[in-house]
């Protein structure tokens, strides 16, 4: 079964970093671009960035440019999102999603990140 | 960045009746290859978003044919011919023409 399985919930203090994982099952993650999208409580969807299929180049939203890093591991068939200098407003559900035919056709179940002192 | 708007933001519907959601972008999503880089997603309560429509008017795999979508370069519409109870959720349009990809604010569809 083709799916994306994300890591579990995180609780972090302001100013620290969090690294989330997204493991592909049933397909090779590196064959497609992989995006990260987040959703703050009660809010809409916000695109954060992607890691390209093949070369693994990355592109980030300017909003997170200095704080975000997306990487991948071919051996783990996984992608990772690291967000640093966490703020209370980074509290959100973070989704990974596969990009096929100019759309996000497969989404992970989401990871809840809570930033709290 | 490309700004996406949607209307209405809230849409109470009666099962069996049609429904329509509008999405607009502040610049054309029509690329020189003829594709319109506009997708529709639905997020049902407690779930991850799921793809409904890609490239403006193409239904994703498994999407019922009561969902249709159309549009020009900047104005797009998602239509549900006969709403069913399972269609409750928030509908988002998203442009994938250029980064940053941007979403509309969402239209919450619920049953009257």
Coordinates of C-alpha atoms in Angstrom, one line a residue:
Chain A
X1 CA 0.0 0.0 0.0
X2 CA 1.3 3.4 -1.0
X3 CA 1.4 5.8 2.0
X4 CA 3.4 8.4 3.9
X5 CA 3.8 7.7 7.6
X6 CA 4.9 10.6 9.7
X7 CA 6.6 10.6 13.1
X8 CA 4.8 11.2 16.4
X9 CA 3.7 14.3 18.2
X10 CA 6.3 16.7 19.6
X11 CA 6.3 19.2 22.5
X12 CA 9.1 21.7 22.3
X13 CA 10.1 24.8 24.2
X14 CA 10.5 28.2 22.4
X15 CA 13.9 28.7 20.8
X16 CA 14.6 25.0 20.3
X17 CA 14.4 22.9 17.1
X18 CA 12.3 20.1 16.0
X19 CA 13.0 17.4 13.3
X20 CA 10.0 15.6 11.8
X21 CA 10.1 12.5 9.6
X22 CA 8.0 11.3 6.7
X23 CA 8.6 7.7 5.6
X24 CA 7.3 6.5 2.2
X25 CA 5.9 3.1 1.9
X26 CA 5.1 1.3 -1.3
X27 CA 7.1 3.6 -3.5
X28 CA 10.5 5.2 -3.7
X29 CA 10.4 8.7 -2.1
X30 CA 13.2 10.1 -4.2
X31 CA 11.2 9.6 -7.4
X32 CA 8.9 12.5 -6.7
X33 CA 9.1 15.9 -5.1
X34 CA 8.0 15.9 -1.5
X35 CA 6.3 18.9 0.1
X36 CA 5.7 20.0 3.7
X37 CA 2.5 21.9 4.6
X38 CA 1.4 23.0 8.0
X39 CA -1.9 23.9 9.6
X40 CA -2.1 26.0 12.8
X41 CA -5.0 25.2 15.1
X42 CA -8.3 26.2 13.4
X43 CA -6.5 27.8 10.5
X44 CA -5.9 27.0 6.8
X45 CA -3.0 25.3 5.0
X46 CA 0.4 26.9 4.6
X47 CA 3.1 25.6 2.2
X48 CA 6.6 25.5 3.7
X49 CA 8.8 24.0 1.1
X50 CA 9.8 21.0 -1.0
X51 CA 12.6 18.6 -1.7
X52 CA 12.8 17.7 -5.4
X53 CA 12.8 14.2 -6.8
X54 CA 16.0 13.1 -8.4
X55 CA 18.5 15.8 -7.5
X56 CA 17.1 16.5 -4.1
X57 CA 17.2 20.3 -4.5
X58 CA 15.2 22.2 -2.1
X59 CA 12.9 25.3 -2.2
X60 CA 11.5 27.0 0.9
X61 CA 8.9 29.6 1.6
X62 CA 10.5 33.0 2.3
X63 CA 8.5 33.0 5.5
X64 CA 10.6 30.2 6.9
X65 CA 13.7 30.6 4.8
X66 CA 16.2 31.1 7.7
X67 CA 14.7 28.5 10.0
X68 CA 13.7 25.5 7.9
X69 CA 15.6 22.6 6.3
X70 CA 14.2 19.7 4.3
X71 CA 16.4 16.7 3.8
X72 CA 16.0 13.1 2.8
X73 CA 17.6 9.7 3.3
X74 CA 17.5 7.3 0.4
X75 CA 18.4 4.4 2.7
X76 CA 15.4 5.1 5.0
X77 CA 13.1 6.1 2.1
X78 CA 12.3 9.1 4.2
X79 CA 12.2 12.9 4.2
X80 CA 12.7 15.2 7.1
X81 CA 11.7 18.7 8.1
X82 CA 13.7 20.6 10.6
X83 CA 12.4 23.9 12.0
X84 CA 14.6 25.9 14.3
X85 CA 14.1 28.8 16.7
X86 CA 10.6 27.6 17.4
X87 CA 8.0 30.2 18.4
X88 CA 4.6 29.7 20.0
X89 CA 3.0 30.4 16.6
X90 CA 4.8 27.3 15.1
X91 CA 2.3 25.2 17.0
X92 CA 0.6 23.3 14.2
X93 CA 0.0 20.1 12.4
X94 CA 2.7 19.4 9.9
X95 CA 2.0 17.4 6.8
X96 CA 4.2 15.9 4.2
X97 CA 2.7 15.3 0.8
X98 CA 3.9 13.8 -2.5
X99 CA 3.8 15.9 -5.7
X100 CA 2.6 14.1 -8.8
X101 CA 1.1 15.7 -11.9
X102 CA 1.3 19.2 -10.5
X103 CA -0.7 18.2 -7.4
X104 CA -0.2 16.8 -3.9
X105 CA -1.7 13.4 -4.4
X106 CA -0.7 11.6 -1.3
X107 CA -0.6 13.1 2.2
X108 CA 0.8 11.8 5.5
X109 CA -1.3 11.6 8.6
X110 CA 0.2 14.7 10.1
X111 CA 2.5 15.4 13.1
X112 CA 1.3 17.7 15.9
X113 CA 4.0 20.1 17.1
X114 CA 3.2 22.0 20.2
X115 CA 5.5 24.9 21.3
X116 CA 5.1 25.5 24.9
X117 CA 7.2 26.8 27.8
Chain B
X1 CA 3.5 35.5 -4.2
X2 CA 0.2 34.5 -5.8
X3 CA -2.7 35.3 -3.6
X4 CA -5.7 32.9 -3.6
X5 CA -9.2 33.8 -2.5
X6 CA -12.3 31.7 -2.2
X7 CA -16.0 32.3 -1.8
X8 CA -18.1 31.7 0.1
X9 CA -16.1 30.9 3.2
X10 CA -19.0 29.0 4.7
X11 CA -21.5 27.0 2.7
X12 CA -24.4 25.2 4.4
X13 CA -25.9 22.7 2.0
X14 CA -28.9 20.4 1.7
X15 CA -28.2 16.8 0.7
X16 CA -29.2 16.2 -2.8
X17 CA -28.8 19.8 -3.8
X18 CA -25.9 21.3 -5.9
X19 CA -23.1 23.4 -4.4
X20 CA -20.5 25.6 -6.0
X21 CA -17.3 27.1 -4.7
X22 CA -15.4 29.9 -6.3
X23 CA -11.6 30.4 -6.3
X24 CA -9.7 33.3 -7.7
X25 CA -6.0 34.1 -8.1
X26 CA -4.4 37.5 -8.5
X27 CA -2.4 36.3 -11.5
X28 CA -3.0 33.8 -14.3
X29 CA -2.4 30.2 -13.5
X30 CA -2.4 29.3 -17.2
X31 CA 1.1 28.1 -18.2
X32 CA 2.4 28.2 -21.8
X33 CA 1.9 24.4 -22.0
X34 CA -1.9 25.0 -21.8
X35 CA -2.2 23.6 -18.3
X36 CA -3.9 25.5 -15.5
X37 CA -2.0 25.0 -12.3
X38 CA -4.9 25.0 -9.9
X39 CA -5.8 22.1 -7.7
X40 CA -8.7 21.4 -5.3
X41 CA -8.4 19.6 -2.0
X42 CA -10.9 18.6 0.7
X43 CA -10.1 18.2 4.3
X44 CA -12.7 16.2 6.1
X45 CA -13.1 16.6 9.8
X46 CA -10.1 15.1 11.7
X47 CA -8.4 14.0 8.5
X48 CA -5.5 15.0 6.3
X49 CA -6.3 17.0 3.1
X50 CA -7.0 14.8 0.1
X51 CA -6.7 15.7 -3.6
X52 CA -9.9 16.1 -5.5
X53 CA -9.0 17.9 -8.7
X54 CA -5.7 18.6 -10.4
X55 CA -4.7 20.9 -13.3
X56 CA -7.9 22.8 -13.1
X57 CA -10.4 20.2 -14.1
X58 CA -9.1 16.6 -13.8
X59 CA -10.6 14.4 -11.1
X60 CA -8.2 12.5 -9.0
X61 CA -8.4 8.8 -8.8
X62 CA -11.4 7.6 -6.9
X63 CA -13.2 11.0 -6.8
X64 CA -16.9 10.6 -7.6
X65 CA -18.1 12.2 -10.9
X66 CA -20.5 14.5 -9.0
X67 CA -17.4 16.7 -8.5
X68 CA -16.5 18.8 -11.5
X69 CA -14.2 21.8 -11.8
X70 CA -13.5 24.3 -14.4
X71 CA -11.9 27.7 -14.9
X72 CA -10.0 30.3 -16.8
X73 CA -6.6 31.7 -15.9
X74 CA -7.7 33.4 -12.8
X75 CA -11.3 32.3 -12.0
X76 CA -12.1 28.7 -11.0
X77 CA -15.1 26.8 -9.8
X78 CA -15.7 23.6 -8.1
X79 CA -19.1 22.1 -8.4
X80 CA -20.9 19.3 -6.6
X81 CA -23.9 18.2 -8.6
X82 CA -25.7 16.6 -5.6
X83 CA -24.2 17.0 -2.2
X84 CA -24.0 13.9 0.0
X85 CA -23.4 13.8 3.8
X86 CA -19.9 12.5 3.3
X87 CA -18.9 15.7 1.4
X88 CA -18.8 17.7 4.6
X89 CA -15.4 19.3 5.1
X90 CA -13.3 22.3 4.2
X91 CA -12.4 22.7 0.5
X92 CA -9.2 24.4 -0.5
X93 CA -7.9 25.6 -3.8
X94 CA -4.1 25.7 -4.3
X95 CA -2.0 27.1 -7.0
X96 CA 1.0 25.0 -8.1
X97 CA 2.3 27.3 -10.8
X98 CA 5.1 28.8 -8.8
X99 CA 6.6 28.7 -5.4
X100 CA 5.6 29.4 -2.8
X101 CA 2.5 27.3 -3.5
X102 CA -0.4 29.1 -2.0
X103 CA -3.8 28.0 -0.8
X104 CA -7.1 29.7 -0.6
X105 CA -8.5 30.3 2.9
X106 CA -10.9 27.4 2.6
X107 CA -14.6 26.9 2.2
X108 CA -16.3 25.1 5.0
X109 CA -19.1 22.9 3.7
X110 CA -21.6 21.6 6.2
X111 CA -25.1 20.2 6.2
X112 CA -28.0 22.5 6.8

